mmCIF file of C-alpha atoms in Angstrom:
data_model
loop_
_atom_site.group_PDB
_atom_site.id
_atom_site.type_symbol
_atom_site.label_atom_id
_atom_site.label_comp_id
_atom_site.label_asym_id
_atom_site.label_seq_id
_atom_site.Cartn_x
_atom_site.Cartn_y
_atom_site.Cartn_z
ATOM 1 C CA MET A 1 99.817 68.172 94.209
ATOM 2 C CA SER A 2 102.793 68.066 96.525
ATOM 3 C CA VAL A 3 102.803 71.890 96.639
ATOM 4 C CA PHE A 4 99.087 71.900 97.601
ATOM 5 C CA LEU A 5 99.658 69.325 100.345
ATOM 6 C CA THR A 6 102.635 71.301 101.611
ATOM 7 C CA SER A 7 100.561 74.497 101.741
ATOM 8 C CA LEU A 8 97.696 72.661 103.414
ATOM 9 C CA GLY A 9 100.030 71.166 106.009
ATOM 10 C CA ALA A 10 101.592 74.546 106.631
ATOM 11 C CA GLY A 11 98.149 76.118 107.100
ATOM 12 C CA SER A 12 96.964 73.494 109.595
ATOM 13 C CA LEU A 13 100.258 73.658 111.474
ATOM 14 C CA LEU A 14 100.036 77.455 111.542
ATOM 15 C CA SER A 15 96.498 77.296 112.986
ATOM 16 C CA SER A 16 97.458 74.788 115.680
ATOM 17 C CA LEU A 17 100.569 76.757 116.578
ATOM 18 C CA ARG A 18 98.505 79.963 116.750
ATOM 19 C CA MET A 19 95.941 78.451 119.109
ATOM 20 C CA SER A 20 98.481 76.806 121.408
ATOM 21 C CA ALA A 21 100.693 79.871 121.581
ATOM 22 C CA VAL A 22 97.805 82.236 122.311
ATOM 23 C CA GLN A 23 96.462 79.892 124.996
ATOM 24 C CA GLU A 24 99.861 79.705 126.696
ATOM 25 C CA LEU A 25 100.268 83.473 126.591
ATOM 26 C CA LEU A 26 96.807 83.979 128.103
ATOM 27 C CA ILE A 27 97.169 81.316 130.793
ATOM 28 C CA LEU A 28 100.621 82.458 131.975
ATOM 29 C CA PRO A 29 99.458 85.782 133.530
ATOM 30 C CA LEU A 30 96.613 83.976 135.308
ATOM 31 C CA VAL A 31 99.048 81.470 136.799
ATOM 32 C CA ILE A 32 101.336 84.282 137.988
ATOM 33 C CA MET A 33 98.388 86.143 139.559
ATOM 34 C CA ALA A 34 97.245 82.971 141.344
ATOM 35 C CA LEU A 35 100.726 82.399 142.769
ATOM 36 C CA LYS A 36 100.906 85.993 144.009
ATOM 37 C CA ALA A 37 97.444 85.742 145.558
ATOM 38 C CA SER A 38 98.426 82.601 147.463
ATOM 39 C CA LEU A 39 101.310 84.497 149.068
ATOM 40 C CA CYS A 40 99.142 87.405 150.244
ATOM 41 C CA HIS A 41 98.234 87.834 153.904
ATOM 42 C CA GLY A 42 95.517 89.833 155.584
ATOM 43 C CA ALA A 43 96.571 93.395 156.265
ATOM 44 C CA CYS A 44 95.833 95.343 159.437
ATOM 45 C CA VAL A 45 94.261 98.774 158.953
ATOM 46 C CA GLU A 46 93.597 101.191 161.813
ATOM 47 C CA VAL A 47 90.060 102.509 161.395
ATOM 48 C CA ASP A 48 88.525 105.098 163.697
ATOM 49 C CA SER A 49 85.525 104.077 165.752
ATOM 50 C CA ASP A 50 82.027 105.466 165.286
ATOM 51 C CA THR A 51 81.190 108.168 167.805
ATOM 52 C CA GLU A 52 77.385 108.312 167.688
ATOM 53 C CA ALA A 53 75.404 105.580 169.459
ATOM 54 C CA VAL A 54 71.636 105.106 169.373
ATOM 55 C CA ALA A 55 69.806 104.642 172.661
ATOM 56 C CA ASN A 56 68.421 101.136 173.406
ATOM 57 C CA GLN A 57 70.518 99.603 170.606
ATOM 58 C CA GLY A 58 73.882 97.891 170.418
ATOM 59 C CA PHE A 59 77.070 99.803 169.661
ATOM 60 C CA LYS A 60 80.596 98.736 168.739
ATOM 61 C CA LEU A 61 83.477 100.644 170.276
ATOM 62 C CA GLY A 62 86.261 100.151 167.745
ATOM 63 C CA CYS A 63 89.916 100.134 168.731
ATOM 64 C CA ILE A 64 92.580 98.769 166.372
ATOM 65 C CA SER A 65 96.325 98.940 167.012
ATOM 66 C CA CYS A 66 98.439 97.356 164.251
ATOM 67 C CA LYS A 67 101.913 95.974 164.826
ATOM 68 C CA MET A 68 104.715 97.823 163.044
ATOM 69 C CA ARG A 69 106.388 94.469 162.317
ATOM 70 C CA GLY A 70 103.689 92.041 161.296
ATOM 71 C CA GLU A 71 106.083 89.086 161.037
ATOM 72 C CA VAL A 72 107.221 89.353 164.672
ATOM 73 C CA PRO A 73 105.186 87.208 167.117
ATOM 74 C CA ALA A 74 103.682 89.078 170.026
ATOM 75 C CA THR A 75 101.215 88.981 172.889
ATOM 76 C CA ALA A 76 98.977 91.845 173.937
ATOM 77 C CA ALA A 77 96.523 92.869 176.633
ATOM 78 C CA VAL A 78 93.733 95.406 176.131
ATOM 79 C CA ASN A 79 92.250 97.585 178.854
ATOM 80 C CA TRP A 80 89.304 99.947 178.460
ATOM 81 C CA TYR A 81 88.597 102.977 180.652
ATOM 82 C CA PHE A 82 85.475 105.127 180.852
ATOM 83 C CA LYS A 83 84.789 108.668 182.047
ATOM 84 C CA ALA A 84 81.139 109.712 182.019
ATOM 85 C CA SER A 85 80.171 113.243 181.068
ATOM 86 C CA ASP A 86 79.763 114.157 184.762
ATOM 87 C CA ASP A 87 82.872 112.286 186.035
ATOM 88 C CA ASP A 88 86.266 113.807 186.762
ATOM 89 C CA GLU A 89 88.433 110.701 186.390
ATOM 90 C CA PHE A 90 88.551 107.547 184.293
ATOM 91 C CA SER A 91 87.374 104.285 185.813
ATOM 92 C CA HIS A 92 88.559 100.834 184.724
ATOM 93 C CA LEU A 93 85.854 99.466 182.444
ATOM 94 C CA TYR A 94 87.059 96.221 180.855
ATOM 95 C CA SER A 95 90.138 94.017 180.591
ATOM 96 C CA TYR A 96 91.041 91.349 178.029
ATOM 97 C CA GLU A 97 94.158 89.184 178.358
ATOM 98 C CA ASP A 98 95.063 85.548 177.646
ATOM 99 C CA LEU A 99 91.754 85.029 175.795
ATOM 100 C CA ILE A 100 89.768 86.011 178.906
ATOM 101 C CA GLY A 101 87.603 89.120 179.189
ATOM 102 C CA ASP A 102 86.522 90.729 182.440
ATOM 103 C CA VAL A 103 83.899 93.472 182.908
ATOM 104 C CA ILE A 104 85.137 95.606 185.821
ATOM 105 C CA ASP A 105 82.752 98.585 185.880
ATOM 106 C CA PRO A 106 79.435 97.497 187.477
ATOM 107 C CA ARG A 107 77.518 99.929 185.258
ATOM 108 C CA PHE A 108 78.275 97.646 182.293
ATOM 109 C CA TYR A 109 77.610 94.223 183.865
ATOM 110 C CA GLU A 110 75.878 91.914 181.371
ATOM 111 C CA ARG A 111 75.897 94.707 178.799
ATOM 112 C CA LEU A 112 79.408 94.475 177.416
ATOM 113 C CA ASP A 113 81.213 91.819 175.378
ATOM 114 C CA TRP A 114 84.521 91.369 173.572
ATOM 115 C CA ASN A 115 84.360 92.122 169.829
ATOM 116 C CA GLY A 116 88.060 92.127 168.908
ATOM 117 C CA SER A 117 90.624 89.560 167.742
ATOM 118 C CA LYS A 118 89.468 85.972 168.208
ATOM 119 C CA GLN A 119 91.413 82.867 169.283
ATOM 120 C CA THR A 120 94.785 84.592 169.481
ATOM 121 C CA LYS A 121 96.919 86.302 172.106
ATOM 122 C CA ASP A 122 98.475 88.515 169.423
ATOM 123 C CA LEU A 123 95.732 91.121 169.661
ATOM 124 C CA GLN A 124 95.434 93.868 167.084
ATOM 125 C CA ASP A 125 91.697 94.510 167.258
ATOM 126 C CA GLY A 126 90.629 95.485 170.773
ATOM 127 C CA SER A 127 87.023 96.414 170.009
ATOM 128 C CA ILE A 128 84.185 95.862 172.478
ATOM 129 C CA TYR A 129 80.411 95.805 172.018
ATOM 130 C CA ILE A 130 77.899 97.516 174.306
ATOM 131 C CA LEU A 131 74.387 96.055 174.489
ATOM 132 C CA ASN A 132 71.317 98.192 175.142
ATOM 133 C CA VAL A 133 73.051 101.577 175.112
ATOM 134 C CA THR A 134 71.698 104.167 177.586
ATOM 135 C CA TYR A 135 72.162 107.917 177.783
ATOM 136 C CA ASN A 136 74.408 107.347 180.805
ATOM 137 C CA ASP A 137 76.933 105.742 178.427
ATOM 138 C CA THR A 138 77.697 109.164 176.961
ATOM 139 C CA GLY A 139 81.267 110.121 177.724
ATOM 140 C CA THR A 140 84.918 109.492 176.935
ATOM 141 C CA TYR A 141 86.328 105.996 176.418
ATOM 142 C CA GLN A 142 89.988 105.116 176.338
ATOM 143 C CA CYS A 143 91.489 101.938 174.874
ATOM 144 C CA ARG A 144 95.019 100.948 175.920
ATOM 145 C CA PHE A 145 97.167 98.263 174.309
ATOM 146 C CA ASN A 146 100.058 96.697 176.203
ATOM 147 C CA ARG A 147 102.020 94.658 173.645
ATOM 148 C CA VAL A 148 105.153 92.525 174.013
ATOM 149 C CA LEU A 149 107.111 91.798 170.802
ATOM 150 C CA MET A 150 109.068 88.545 171.074
ATOM 151 C CA TYR A 151 112.333 88.634 169.132
ATOM 152 C CA PRO A 152 114.717 85.633 169.098
ATOM 153 C CA ASN A 153 117.038 87.070 171.781
ATOM 154 C CA TYR A 154 114.909 89.592 173.660
ATOM 155 C CA GLU A 155 111.444 91.010 174.225
ATOM 156 C CA PHE A 156 110.298 94.560 173.547
ATOM 157 C CA GLN A 157 107.279 96.160 175.206
ATOM 158 C CA THR A 158 105.176 98.835 173.495
ATOM 159 C CA ASN A 159 102.063 100.747 174.543
ATOM 160 C CA ALA A 160 99.353 102.399 172.478
ATOM 161 C CA SER A 161 96.169 104.185 173.425
ATOM 162 C CA LYS A 162 93.142 105.630 171.641
ATOM 163 C CA THR A 163 90.517 108.023 172.980
ATOM 164 C CA ILE A 164 86.913 107.934 171.751
ATOM 165 C CA ILE A 165 84.176 110.402 172.687
ATOM 166 C CA ILE A 166 80.713 108.820 172.429
ATOM 167 C CA ASN A 167 77.446 110.714 172.152
ATOM 168 C CA VAL A 168 74.161 108.849 172.660
ATOM 169 C CA VAL A 169 71.253 110.077 170.505
ATOM 170 C CA PRO A 170 67.577 109.033 170.117
ATOM 171 C CA ARG A 171 68.081 108.036 166.475
ATOM 172 C CA LEU A 172 70.995 107.898 164.085
ATOM 173 C CA THR A 173 71.627 110.978 161.942
ATOM 174 C CA ARG A 174 73.835 111.235 158.891
ATOM 175 C CA GLY A 175 75.721 114.367 158.053
ATOM 176 C CA MET A 176 76.513 115.645 154.594
ATOM 177 C CA ALA A 177 80.127 114.569 155.005
ATOM 178 C CA SER A 178 79.062 110.950 155.544
ATOM 179 C CA ILE A 179 76.739 110.975 152.529
ATOM 180 C CA PHE A 180 79.388 112.583 150.314
ATOM 181 C CA SER A 181 81.996 110.042 151.461
ATOM 182 C CA GLU A 182 79.696 107.143 150.601
ATOM 183 C CA VAL A 183 78.930 108.557 147.151
ATOM 184 C CA MET A 184 82.624 109.083 146.459
ATOM 185 C CA MET A 185 83.353 105.526 147.578
ATOM 186 C CA TYR A 186 80.929 104.091 145.010
ATOM 187 C CA VAL A 187 82.260 106.416 142.307
ATOM 188 C CA SER A 188 85.799 105.254 143.080
ATOM 189 C CA ILE A 189 84.763 101.592 142.928
ATOM 190 C CA ILE A 190 83.082 102.057 139.543
ATOM 191 C CA GLY A 191 86.072 104.006 138.227
ATOM 192 C CA LEU A 192 88.521 101.322 139.357
ATOM 193 C CA GLN A 193 86.425 98.587 137.749
ATOM 194 C CA PHE A 194 86.299 100.494 134.455
ATOM 195 C CA TRP A 195 90.068 101.026 134.577
ATOM 196 C CA LEU A 196 90.572 97.308 135.245
ATOM 197 C CA VAL A 197 88.468 96.375 132.206
ATOM 198 C CA VAL A 198 90.456 98.785 129.998
ATOM 199 C CA GLU A 199 93.739 97.341 131.268
ATOM 200 C CA MET A 200 92.567 93.767 130.623
ATOM 201 C CA VAL A 201 91.537 94.606 127.038
ATOM 202 C CA TYR A 202 94.840 96.373 126.416
ATOM 203 C CA CYS A 203 96.868 93.467 127.821
ATOM 204 C CA TYR A 204 94.850 90.948 125.805
ATOM 205 C CA ARG A 205 95.462 92.836 122.562
ATOM 206 C CA LYS A 206 99.148 93.223 123.350
ATOM 207 C CA ILE A 207 99.537 89.520 124.121
ATOM 208 C CA ALA A 208 97.572 88.534 121.003
ATOM 209 C CA ALA A 209 99.751 90.792 118.816
ATOM 210 C CA ALA A 210 102.915 89.292 120.291
ATOM 211 C CA GLY A 211 101.548 85.789 119.692
ATOM 212 C CA GLU A 212 100.675 86.565 116.066
ATOM 213 C CA GLU A 213 104.176 87.907 115.455
ATOM 214 C CA ALA A 214 105.752 84.787 116.947
ATOM 215 C CA LEU A 215 103.476 82.580 114.842
ATOM 216 C CA ARG A 216 104.351 84.441 111.646
ATOM 217 C CA GLU A 217 108.039 83.901 112.332
ATOM 218 C CA SER A 218 107.461 80.195 113.044
ATOM 219 C CA ALA A 219 105.386 79.809 109.866
ATOM 220 C CA ALA A 220 108.057 81.518 107.772
ATOM 221 C CA GLU A 221 110.695 79.161 109.133
ATOM 222 C CA TYR A 222 108.466 76.153 108.442
ATOM 223 C CA LEU A 223 107.771 77.258 104.853
ATOM 224 C CA ALA A 224 111.462 77.860 104.285
ATOM 225 C CA ILE A 225 112.244 74.335 105.466
ATOM 226 C CA ALA A 226 109.432 72.894 103.317
ATOM 227 C CA SER A 227 110.657 74.797 100.251
ATOM 228 C CA GLU A 228 114.217 73.556 100.796
ATOM 229 C CA SER A 229 112.942 69.964 101.114
ATOM 230 C CA LYS A 230 110.952 70.383 97.898
ATOM 231 C CA ASP A 231 114.033 71.632 96.018
ATOM 232 C CA ASN A 232 116.049 68.703 97.290
ATOM 233 C CA CYS A 233 113.361 66.278 96.128
ATOM 234 C CA ALA A 234 113.258 67.937 92.691
ATOM 235 C CA GLY A 235 117.059 67.680 92.419
ATOM 236 C CA VAL A 236 116.935 63.995 93.209
ATOM 237 C CA GLN A 237 114.249 63.397 90.530
ATOM 238 C CA VAL A 238 116.303 65.262 87.896
ATOM 239 C CA ALA A 239 119.395 63.221 88.778
ATOM 240 C CA GLU A 240 117.426 60.016 88.294
#
């Protein structure tokens, strides 16, 4: 009877140890991932602007200039310049500094708005948005960043510029390169998701195998202790 109770106790203890150990091993990676995610910050990526605008519609002129040292505080001013297809020189189009935008070129009065970084003087996105695009908006646009990096003991000024050639068309057309890029993007997303599922299954099996091995060792130690206690009890009964 005592042997049966000992085996039963060992079995229940083994089951409880198995469940608790597996739960801890599964929860630990999730906790680590959550801690890493809380430390992540948004990254700046320089993306080229679209170059084909549709007449009588809105169009975003994209201009992104990322800081080389993201942790260094800075201030920046953005100035846009425009040269129409029949112009010889650039004219000052738009200025944005100290959270204030100013449309300078009269051809764009009430048709242009700021579409870049919001509520900060540390500008990295200097995009603008043109309302009601006309064929006269065809031409070359230039975006210029004037940035001041503020280090503890000094300030460092940097400049960056991007040139965008815009063509206004009656309706938007998509080339084969654009269609192929979109298809490849979806294929890549599906492939990455499949790879993630495979990795999760592999990690789960590896963690479960490690947990089973640890539980077997713990159960063997428990049974050894129980067997030793049983022998001691038997020796005491014989002595009596």
